[in-house]
PDB file of C-alpha atoms in Angstrom:
ATOM      1  CA  MET S 601     101.016  65.447 116.710  1.00  0.00           C
ATOM      2  CA  GLU S 602     101.537  61.721 116.696  1.00  0.00           C
ATOM      3  CA  LYS S 603     105.047  60.379 116.363  1.00  0.00           C
ATOM      4  CA  PRO S 604     105.588  59.081 112.808  1.00  0.00           C
ATOM      5  CA  SER S 605     105.867  55.339 112.457  1.00  0.00           C
ATOM      6  CA  ALA S 606     109.031  53.575 111.405  1.00  0.00           C
ATOM      7  CA  ILE S 607     107.599  52.965 107.956  1.00  0.00           C
ATOM      8  CA  GLY S 608     106.759  56.664 107.633  1.00  0.00           C
ATOM      9  CA  ARG S 609     110.283  57.712 108.624  1.00  0.00           C
ATOM     10  CA  VAL S 610     111.833  55.252 106.191  1.00  0.00           C
ATOM     11  CA  GLY S 611     109.515  56.496 103.444  1.00  0.00           C
ATOM     12  CA  LYS S 612     110.546  60.106 104.089  1.00  0.00           C
ATOM     13  CA  VAL S 613     114.231  59.188 103.948  1.00  0.00           C
ATOM     14  CA  ILE S 614     113.738  57.317 100.680  1.00  0.00           C
ATOM     15  CA  ALA S 615     111.780  60.216  99.192  1.00  0.00           C
ATOM     16  CA  ILE S 616     114.480  62.724 100.199  1.00  0.00           C
ATOM     17  CA  VAL S 617     117.237  60.521  98.769  1.00  0.00           C
ATOM     18  CA  VAL S 618     115.363  60.071  95.475  1.00  0.00           C
ATOM     19  CA  ILE S 619     114.730  63.820  95.168  1.00  0.00           C
ATOM     20  CA  ALA S 620     118.383  64.575  95.986  1.00  0.00           C
ATOM     21  CA  VAL S 621     119.622  62.122  93.366  1.00  0.00           C
ATOM     22  CA  LEU S 622     117.234  63.472  90.718  1.00  0.00           C
ATOM     23  CA  THR S 623     118.416  67.010  91.524  1.00  0.00           C
ATOM     24  CA  ILE S 624     122.154  66.381  91.766  1.00  0.00           C
ATOM     25  CA  TYR S 625     122.530  63.933  88.887  1.00  0.00           C
ATOM     26  CA  PRO S 626     121.898  66.467  86.048  1.00  0.00           C
ATOM     27  CA  PHE S 627     124.336  68.981  87.576  1.00  0.00           C
ATOM     28  CA  LEU S 628     126.966  66.319  88.080  1.00  0.00           C
ATOM     29  CA  THR S 629     126.694  65.008  84.518  1.00  0.00           C
ATOM     30  CA  VAL S 630     126.834  68.523  83.052  1.00  0.00           C
ATOM     31  CA  ILE S 631     129.938  69.448  85.049  1.00  0.00           C
ATOM     32  CA  SER S 632     131.626  66.086  84.465  1.00  0.00           C
ATOM     33  CA  THR S 633     130.972  66.149  80.726  1.00  0.00           C
ATOM     34  CA  SER S 634     132.393  69.662  80.477  1.00  0.00           C
ATOM     35  CA  LEU S 635     135.609  68.387  82.091  1.00  0.00           C
ATOM     36  CA  SER S 636     135.912  65.249  79.921  1.00  0.00           C
ATOM     37  CA  ASP S 637     137.996  64.512  76.870  1.00  0.00           C
ATOM     38  CA  SER S 638     136.791  62.841  73.694  1.00  0.00           C
ATOM     39  CA  THR S 639     137.670  59.349  74.949  1.00  0.00           C
ATOM     40  CA  ASP S 640     135.557  59.629  78.102  1.00  0.00           C
ATOM     41  CA  ILE S 641     132.645  61.106  76.162  1.00  0.00           C
ATOM     42  CA  ALA S 642     132.787  58.366  73.536  1.00  0.00           C
ATOM     43  CA  ASN S 643     132.900  55.630  76.180  1.00  0.00           C
ATOM     44  CA  ALA S 644     129.943  57.145  78.051  1.00  0.00           C
ATOM     45  CA  ASN S 645     127.894  57.763  74.870  1.00  0.00           C
ATOM     46  CA  GLY S 646     127.758  61.512  75.397  1.00  0.00           C
ATOM     47  CA  LEU S 647     127.115  62.088  79.117  1.00  0.00           C
ATOM     48  CA  VAL S 648     129.924  61.424  81.576  1.00  0.00           C
ATOM     49  CA  LEU S 649     129.248  60.859  85.255  1.00  0.00           C
ATOM     50  CA  PHE S 650     132.862  60.678  86.456  1.00  0.00           C
ATOM     51  CA  PRO S 651     135.595  61.807  84.028  1.00  0.00           C
ATOM     52  CA  LEU S 652     138.589  59.495  83.993  1.00  0.00           C
ATOM     53  CA  HIS S 653     140.757  62.018  82.160  1.00  0.00           C
ATOM     54  CA  PRO S 654     139.616  65.462  83.410  1.00  0.00           C
ATOM     55  CA  THR S 655     140.652  68.434  81.316  1.00  0.00           C
ATOM     56  CA  LEU S 656     139.840  72.125  81.009  1.00  0.00           C
ATOM     57  CA  ALA S 657     140.125  72.091  77.226  1.00  0.00           C
ATOM     58  CA  ALA S 658     136.445  72.966  76.733  1.00  0.00           C
ATOM     59  CA  TYR S 659     136.688  76.079  78.914  1.00  0.00           C
ATOM     60  CA  GLN S 660     139.975  77.102  77.294  1.00  0.00           C
ATOM     61  CA  THR S 661     138.399  76.691  73.874  1.00  0.00           C
ATOM     62  CA  ILE S 662     135.403  78.829  74.835  1.00  0.00           C
ATOM     63  CA  PHE S 663     137.334  81.689  76.381  1.00  0.00           C
ATOM     64  CA  ALA S 664     140.045  81.647  73.695  1.00  0.00           C
ATOM     65  CA  GLY S 665     137.666  82.866  71.012  1.00  0.00           C
ATOM     66  CA  GLY S 666     136.206  85.730  73.062  1.00  0.00           C
ATOM     67  CA  VAL S 667     132.610  85.187  71.898  1.00  0.00           C
ATOM     68  CA  VAL S 668     131.395  83.668  75.155  1.00  0.00           C
ATOM     69  CA  THR S 669     133.360  86.166  77.241  1.00  0.00           C
ATOM     70  CA  ALA S 670     131.773  89.109  75.436  1.00  0.00           C
ATOM     71  CA  ALA S 671     128.324  87.524  75.692  1.00  0.00           C
ATOM     72  CA  LEU S 672     128.879  86.911  79.408  1.00  0.00           C
ATOM     73  CA  LEU S 673     129.700  90.581  79.992  1.00  0.00           C
ATOM     74  CA  ARG S 674     126.633  91.626  77.993  1.00  0.00           C
ATOM     75  CA  SER S 675     124.401  89.357  80.051  1.00  0.00           C
ATOM     76  CA  ILE S 676     125.822  90.703  83.306  1.00  0.00           C
ATOM     77  CA  VAL S 677     125.205  94.311  82.244  1.00  0.00           C
ATOM     78  CA  ILE S 678     121.699  93.552  80.965  1.00  0.00           C
ATOM     79  CA  THR S 679     120.821  91.633  84.125  1.00  0.00           C
ATOM     80  CA  VAL S 680     122.154  94.259  86.540  1.00  0.00           C
ATOM     81  CA  VAL S 681     120.692  97.266  84.736  1.00  0.00           C
ATOM     82  CA  GLY S 682     117.405  95.527  83.980  1.00  0.00           C
ATOM     83  CA  THR S 683     116.958  94.304  87.547  1.00  0.00           C
ATOM     84  CA  ILE S 684     117.642  97.751  89.012  1.00  0.00           C
ATOM     85  CA  LEU S 685     115.236  99.477  86.611  1.00  0.00           C
ATOM     86  CA  SER S 686     112.551  96.825  87.068  1.00  0.00           C
ATOM     87  CA  LEU S 687     112.817  96.993  90.852  1.00  0.00           C
ATOM     88  CA  ALA S 688     112.600 100.793  90.808  1.00  0.00           C
ATOM     89  CA  ALA S 689     109.567 100.794  88.497  1.00  0.00           C
ATOM     90  CA  THR S 690     107.830  97.955  90.347  1.00  0.00           C
ATOM     91  CA  VAL S 691     108.390  99.481  93.783  1.00  0.00           C
ATOM     92  CA  GLY S 692     107.179 102.905  92.648  1.00  0.00           C
ATOM     93  CA  MET S 693     104.049 101.543  90.977  1.00  0.00           C
ATOM     94  CA  ALA S 694     103.324  99.100  93.814  1.00  0.00           C
ATOM     95  CA  TYR S 695     103.598 101.860  96.411  1.00  0.00           C
ATOM     96  CA  GLY S 696     101.236 104.090  94.475  1.00  0.00           C
ATOM     97  CA  LEU S 697      98.692 101.292  94.011  1.00  0.00           C
ATOM     98  CA  SER S 698      98.922 100.368  97.694  1.00  0.00           C
ATOM     99  CA  ARG S 699      97.623 103.808  98.683  1.00  0.00           C
ATOM    100  CA  ARG S 700      93.850 103.666  99.002  1.00  0.00           C
ATOM    101  CA  ASP S 701      93.392 107.324  98.096  1.00  0.00           C
ATOM    102  CA  LEU S 702      95.018 106.975  94.653  1.00  0.00           C
ATOM    103  CA  VAL S 703      92.744 108.257  91.896  1.00  0.00           C
ATOM    104  CA  PHE S 704      91.868 105.489  89.402  1.00  0.00           C
ATOM    105  CA  GLY S 705      94.037 103.134  91.444  1.00  0.00           C
ATOM    106  CA  LYS S 706      91.722 100.134  91.003  1.00  0.00           C
ATOM    107  CA  PHE S 707      91.466 100.734  87.268  1.00  0.00           C
ATOM    108  CA  ILE S 708      95.257 100.888  86.892  1.00  0.00           C
ATOM    109  CA  LEU S 709      95.598  97.696  88.927  1.00  0.00           C
ATOM    110  CA  LEU S 710      93.051  95.923  86.730  1.00  0.00           C
ATOM    111  CA  VAL S 711      94.957  97.007  83.621  1.00  0.00           C
ATOM    112  CA  ALA S 712      98.153  95.570  85.117  1.00  0.00           C
ATOM    113  CA  LEU S 713      96.394  92.320  86.028  1.00  0.00           C
ATOM    114  CA  PHE S 714      94.955  92.134  82.518  1.00  0.00           C
ATOM    115  CA  THR S 715      98.474  91.673  81.178  1.00  0.00           C
ATOM    116  CA  MET S 716      98.794  88.466  83.218  1.00  0.00           C
ATOM    117  CA  LEU S 717      95.884  86.933  81.318  1.00  0.00           C
ATOM    118  CA  PHE S 718      96.525  88.164  77.784  1.00  0.00           C
ATOM    119  CA  SER S 719      99.920  88.648  76.156  1.00  0.00           C
ATOM    120  CA  PRO S 720     100.267  90.918  73.105  1.00  0.00           C
ATOM    121  CA  GLY S 721     101.842  88.247  70.906  1.00  0.00           C
ATOM    122  CA  ILE S 722     105.040  88.183  68.890  1.00  0.00           C
ATOM    123  CA  ILE S 723     104.010  90.337  65.918  1.00  0.00           C
ATOM    124  CA  PRO S 724     102.426  93.216  67.924  1.00  0.00           C
ATOM    125  CA  SER S 725     105.403  93.209  70.281  1.00  0.00           C
ATOM    126  CA  PHE S 726     107.867  93.326  67.394  1.00  0.00           C
ATOM    127  CA  LEU S 727     105.952  96.160  65.695  1.00  0.00           C
ATOM    128  CA  MET S 728     105.865  98.144  68.934  1.00  0.00           C
ATOM    129  CA  VAL S 729     109.606  97.722  69.485  1.00  0.00           C
ATOM    130  CA  LYS S 730     110.252  98.699  65.868  1.00  0.00           C
ATOM    131  CA  GLN S 731     108.058 101.817  66.064  1.00  0.00           C
ATOM    132  CA  LEU S 732     109.830 102.908  69.231  1.00  0.00           C
ATOM    133  CA  GLY S 733     113.198 102.591  67.498  1.00  0.00           C
ATOM    134  CA  LEU S 734     114.489  99.946  69.892  1.00  0.00           C
ATOM    135  CA  LEU S 735     115.547  97.340  67.338  1.00  0.00           C
ATOM    136  CA  ASP S 736     119.145  96.155  67.738  1.00  0.00           C
ATOM    137  CA  SER S 737     119.463  97.881  71.092  1.00  0.00           C
ATOM    138  CA  TYR S 738     119.667  96.402  74.558  1.00  0.00           C
ATOM    139  CA  ALA S 739     116.726  98.539  75.618  1.00  0.00           C
ATOM    140  CA  SER S 740     114.521  96.144  73.641  1.00  0.00           C
ATOM    141  CA  LEU S 741     115.377  93.449  76.182  1.00  0.00           C
ATOM    142  CA  ILE S 742     114.452  95.604  79.181  1.00  0.00           C
ATOM    143  CA  LEU S 743     111.729  98.153  78.459  1.00  0.00           C
ATOM    144  CA  PRO S 744     109.040  95.786  77.048  1.00  0.00           C
ATOM    145  CA  VAL S 745     109.298  93.587  80.168  1.00  0.00           C
ATOM    146  CA  LEU S 746     110.179  96.291  82.685  1.00  0.00           C
ATOM    147  CA  ILE S 747     107.339  95.465  85.099  1.00  0.00           C
ATOM    148  CA  SER S 748     106.005  91.992  85.816  1.00  0.00           C
ATOM    149  CA  ALA S 749     102.358  91.994  86.885  1.00  0.00           C
ATOM    150  CA  PHE S 750     102.974  89.076  89.245  1.00  0.00           C
ATOM    151  CA  ASN S 751     105.866  90.832  90.979  1.00  0.00           C
ATOM    152  CA  LEU S 752     103.804  94.018  91.122  1.00  0.00           C
ATOM    153  CA  VAL S 753     100.997  92.218  92.944  1.00  0.00           C
ATOM    154  CA  VAL S 754     103.439  90.606  95.392  1.00  0.00           C
ATOM    155  CA  VAL S 755     105.107  93.920  96.298  1.00  0.00           C
ATOM    156  CA  ARG S 756     101.776  95.792  96.471  1.00  0.00           C
ATOM    157  CA  SER S 757     100.315  93.181  98.834  1.00  0.00           C
ATOM    158  CA  PHE S 758     103.374  93.475 101.055  1.00  0.00           C
ATOM    159  CA  PHE S 759     103.142  97.271 101.156  1.00  0.00           C
ATOM    160  CA  MET S 760      99.425  97.170 101.991  1.00  0.00           C
ATOM    161  CA  ASN S 761     100.082  94.980 105.031  1.00  0.00           C
ATOM    162  CA  LEU S 762     102.634  97.306 106.578  1.00  0.00           C
ATOM    163  CA  PRO S 763     101.343  99.054 109.732  1.00  0.00           C
ATOM    164  CA  GLN S 764      99.395 102.131 108.685  1.00  0.00           C
ATOM    165  CA  GLU S 765     100.442 103.885 111.889  1.00  0.00           C
ATOM    166  CA  LEU S 766     103.950 104.247 110.430  1.00  0.00           C
ATOM    167  CA  PHE S 767     102.601 106.168 107.441  1.00  0.00           C
ATOM    168  CA  GLU S 768     100.424 108.382 109.629  1.00  0.00           C
ATOM    169  CA  ALA S 769     103.327 109.171 111.961  1.00  0.00           C
ATOM    170  CA  ALA S 770     105.576 110.025 109.004  1.00  0.00           C
ATOM    171  CA  ARG S 771     102.949 112.343 107.524  1.00  0.00           C
ATOM    172  CA  ILE S 772     102.522 114.095 110.872  1.00  0.00           C
ATOM    173  CA  ASP S 773     106.267 114.740 110.818  1.00  0.00           C
ATOM    174  CA  GLY S 774     105.851 116.364 107.397  1.00  0.00           C
ATOM    175  CA  ALA S 775     107.198 113.549 105.216  1.00  0.00           C
ATOM    176  CA  GLY S 776     105.952 113.252 101.652  1.00  0.00           C
ATOM    177  CA  ASP S 777     105.314 110.068  99.717  1.00  0.00           C
ATOM    178  CA  PHE S 778     108.843 109.817  98.330  1.00  0.00           C
ATOM    179  CA  ARG S 779     110.411 110.215 101.759  1.00  0.00           C
ATOM    180  CA  ILE S 780     107.976 107.713 103.271  1.00  0.00           C
ATOM    181  CA  LEU S 781     108.862 105.236 100.559  1.00  0.00           C
ATOM    182  CA  THR S 782     112.623 105.614 100.965  1.00  0.00           C
ATOM    183  CA  THR S 783     112.874 105.952 104.755  1.00  0.00           C
ATOM    184  CA  VAL S 784     109.930 103.909 106.042  1.00  0.00           C
ATOM    185  CA  VAL S 785     108.768 101.389 103.458  1.00  0.00           C
ATOM    186  CA  LEU S 786     111.982 100.208 101.805  1.00  0.00           C
ATOM    187  CA  PRO S 787     113.897  99.428 105.038  1.00  0.00           C
ATOM    188  CA  LEU S 788     111.008  97.154 106.050  1.00  0.00           C
ATOM    189  CA  SER S 789     110.796  95.468 102.648  1.00  0.00           C
ATOM    190  CA  LYS S 790     114.226  93.883 102.256  1.00  0.00           C
ATOM    191  CA  GLY S 791     112.779  90.369 102.123  1.00  0.00           C
ATOM    192  CA  VAL S 792     110.227  90.939  99.390  1.00  0.00           C
ATOM    193  CA  LEU S 793     112.632  93.118  97.411  1.00  0.00           C
ATOM    194  CA  ALA S 794     115.270  90.377  97.514  1.00  0.00           C
ATOM    195  CA  VAL S 795     112.777  87.822  96.230  1.00  0.00           C
ATOM    196  CA  VAL S 796     111.396  90.049  93.473  1.00  0.00           C
ATOM    197  CA  GLY S 797     114.904  91.117  92.526  1.00  0.00           C
ATOM    198  CA  LEU S 798     115.885  87.451  92.195  1.00  0.00           C
ATOM    199  CA  PHE S 799     112.848  86.828  89.981  1.00  0.00           C
ATOM    200  CA  TYR S 800     113.800  89.711  87.716  1.00  0.00           C
ATOM    201  CA  ALA S 801     117.493  88.773  87.641  1.00  0.00           C
ATOM    202  CA  VAL S 802     116.799  85.159  86.674  1.00  0.00           C
ATOM    203  CA  ALA S 803     114.342  86.268  83.990  1.00  0.00           C
ATOM    204  CA  TYR S 804     116.814  88.733  82.444  1.00  0.00           C
ATOM    205  CA  TRP S 805     119.688  86.269  82.679  1.00  0.00           C
ATOM    206  CA  ASN S 806     117.821  83.408  80.993  1.00  0.00           C
ATOM    207  CA  ALA S 807     115.918  85.440  78.381  1.00  0.00           C
ATOM    208  CA  PHE S 808     116.906  84.604  74.834  1.00  0.00           C
ATOM    209  CA  PHE S 809     113.737  84.882  72.738  1.00  0.00           C
ATOM    210  CA  ASN S 810     113.640  88.690  72.690  1.00  0.00           C
ATOM    211  CA  ALA S 811     117.345  88.747  71.860  1.00  0.00           C
ATOM    212  CA  MET S 812     116.692  86.436  68.935  1.00  0.00           C
ATOM    213  CA  LEU S 813     113.924  88.742  67.683  1.00  0.00           C
ATOM    214  CA  TYR S 814     115.448  92.170  68.253  1.00  0.00           C
ATOM    215  CA  LEU S 815     119.262  91.887  68.261  1.00  0.00           C
ATOM    216  CA  ASN S 816     121.898  91.112  65.663  1.00  0.00           C
ATOM    217  CA  SER S 817     124.250  88.231  66.381  1.00  0.00           C
ATOM    218  CA  ASP S 818     127.128  90.514  67.408  1.00  0.00           C
ATOM    219  CA  LYS S 819     125.040  91.741  70.374  1.00  0.00           C
ATOM    220  CA  TRP S 820     123.665  88.432  71.600  1.00  0.00           C
ATOM    221  CA  PRO S 821     123.708  87.767  75.367  1.00  0.00           C
ATOM    222  CA  LEU S 822     124.969  84.536  76.891  1.00  0.00           C
ATOM    223  CA  ALA S 823     121.570  82.805  76.835  1.00  0.00           C
ATOM    224  CA  MET S 824     121.413  83.162  73.054  1.00  0.00           C
ATOM    225  CA  ILE S 825     124.970  81.863  72.650  1.00  0.00           C
ATOM    226  CA  LEU S 826     124.037  78.910  74.847  1.00  0.00           C
ATOM    227  CA  ARG S 827     121.032  78.185  72.638  1.00  0.00           C
ATOM    228  CA  GLN S 828     123.212  78.223  69.538  1.00  0.00           C
ATOM    229  CA  TYR S 829     125.706  75.830  71.122  1.00  0.00           C
ATOM    230  CA  VAL S 830     123.060  73.404  72.356  1.00  0.00           C
ATOM    231  CA  LEU S 831     121.108  73.343  69.092  1.00  0.00           C
ATOM    232  CA  LEU S 832     123.892  73.634  66.540  1.00  0.00           C
ATOM    233  CA  GLY S 833     126.937  72.327  68.374  1.00  0.00           C
ATOM    234  CA  SER S 834     129.559  75.049  67.890  1.00  0.00           C
ATOM    235  CA  PRO S 835     128.299  77.593  65.350  1.00  0.00           C
ATOM    236  CA  LEU S 836     130.641  80.366  66.399  1.00  0.00           C
ATOM    237  CA  ASN S 837     134.398  80.520  65.955  1.00  0.00           C
ATOM    238  CA  THR S 838     135.497  80.287  69.554  1.00  0.00           C
ATOM    239  CA  ALA S 839     138.896  78.835  68.720  1.00  0.00           C
ATOM    240  CA  THR S 840     141.194  79.649  65.885  1.00  0.00           C
ATOM    241  CA  ALA S 841     143.660  77.364  64.165  1.00  0.00           C
ATOM    242  CA  GLY S 842     146.405  76.137  66.446  1.00  0.00           C
ATOM    243  CA  GLU S 843     144.414  76.808  69.623  1.00  0.00           C
ATOM    244  CA  ILE S 844     143.087  74.192  71.995  1.00  0.00           C
ATOM    245  CA  SER S 845     139.972  72.400  70.768  1.00  0.00           C
ATOM    246  CA  ALA S 846     137.569  70.129  72.648  1.00  0.00           C
ATOM    247  CA  PRO S 847     134.677  67.790  71.860  1.00  0.00           C
ATOM    248  CA  SER S 848     131.451  69.567  70.978  1.00  0.00           C
ATOM    249  CA  GLN S 849     129.585  67.879  73.851  1.00  0.00           C
ATOM    250  CA  ALA S 850     132.148  69.152  76.341  1.00  0.00           C
ATOM    251  CA  ILE S 851     131.923  72.671  74.907  1.00  0.00           C
ATOM    252  CA  GLN S 852     128.126  72.624  75.100  1.00  0.00           C
ATOM    253  CA  MET S 853     128.170  71.569  78.750  1.00  0.00           C
ATOM    254  CA  ALA S 854     130.896  74.083  79.572  1.00  0.00           C
ATOM    255  CA  VAL S 855     128.698  76.891  78.241  1.00  0.00           C
ATOM    256  CA  VAL S 856     125.834  75.576  80.380  1.00  0.00           C
ATOM    257  CA  VAL S 857     128.075  75.619  83.459  1.00  0.00           C
ATOM    258  CA  ILE S 858     129.216  79.172  82.729  1.00  0.00           C
ATOM    259  CA  SER S 859     125.601  80.309  82.388  1.00  0.00           C
ATOM    260  CA  LEU S 860     124.649  78.680  85.698  1.00  0.00           C
ATOM    261  CA  VAL S 861     127.498  79.925  87.865  1.00  0.00           C
ATOM    262  CA  PRO S 862     126.381  83.582  88.374  1.00  0.00           C
ATOM    263  CA  ILE S 863     122.880  82.609  89.519  1.00  0.00           C
ATOM    264  CA  LEU S 864     124.250  79.860  91.763  1.00  0.00           C
ATOM    265  CA  LEU S 865     126.577  82.390  93.393  1.00  0.00           C
ATOM    266  CA  VAL S 866     123.784  84.889  94.071  1.00  0.00           C
ATOM    267  CA  TYR S 867     121.001  82.547  95.143  1.00  0.00           C
ATOM    268  CA  PRO S 868     122.463  81.336  98.499  1.00  0.00           C
ATOM    269  CA  PHE S 869     122.620  84.917  99.780  1.00  0.00           C
ATOM    270  CA  LEU S 870     118.927  85.483  98.951  1.00  0.00           C
ATOM    271  CA  GLN S 871     117.582  82.070  99.927  1.00  0.00           C
ATOM    272  CA  LYS S 872     116.692  83.105 103.492  1.00  0.00           C
ATOM    273  CA  TYR S 873     114.407  85.826 102.105  1.00  0.00           C
ATOM    274  CA  PHE S 874     112.815  83.604  99.458  1.00  0.00           C
ATOM    275  CA  THR S 875     110.036  81.808 101.366  1.00  0.00           C
ATOM    276  CA  LYS S 876     109.348  84.718 103.707  1.00  0.00           C
ATOM    277  CA  GLY S 877     109.079  87.286 100.952  1.00  0.00           C
ATOM    278  CA  VAL S 878     106.848  85.208  98.651  1.00  0.00           C
ATOM    279  CA  LEU S 879     104.464  84.093 101.393  1.00  0.00           C
ATOM    280  CA  THR S 880     104.180  87.559 102.903  1.00  0.00           C
ATOM    281  CA  GLY S 881     103.323  89.149  99.587  1.00  0.00           C
ATOM    282  CA  ALA S 882     101.079  86.396  98.257  1.00  0.00           C
ATOM    283  CA  VAL S 883      99.097  85.203 101.291  1.00  0.00           C
ATOM    284  CA  LYS S 884      98.320  88.361 103.224  1.00  0.00           C
ATOM    285  CA  GLY S 885      95.864  90.872 101.847  1.00  0.00           C
TER     286      GLY S 885
END
């Protein structure tokens, strides 16, 4: 390859700097606004880049009322349980569909792929959840979206590209499908499982529309509370009389920060698997 010219190197540096600024600026303004008082917010017309009078009043206001804390715990439980169940169901179905001797395997795969092209719609989905008796239960946020067709295809493609000699050797030793899956396939699939698990976790964590349809307000997860704050300011009583209060803009941004922190803490540990897992499952096969 030819050595890039000076103009090319300068252009790359400029492009990287521009992308970095466009990426960091929103995070910085959100965090800074959440730490600002009313004076800083008024002087900056709503979005503060560097708070001159930093304060934690917004976070104290949020956690004093208990609404956000309870919603945060609900979101954590929903995300953890949903991700585990979705991974288990996706891995089991992907392993079965990756076996070439599965009866009606192609038909089942086509049915799964069909769901990527056509969604049932809001009214049919609501009627199905209602008929199953899942209204106002957290199962309504998990069971209807338990398996993602895209994630299923990614995991299936990965399984199909594993060396077939490993499966043959395990069967010669008398291992069944469940033992092959748990002792042979899963230890070799940490990368793709980490990526798919991240996809599921982010989807469960950020989902609010199903909660708005199926749950009462006393069971809302954090994403729904965040939506209420952003759209309506501060619709919930997070602070009682005599407690610390903060500007509505600071409270809104503080809720955004709280909703971002768990994903930001998990993502760095899975980043090294991200590109490898996606490319292995999507390109091969």
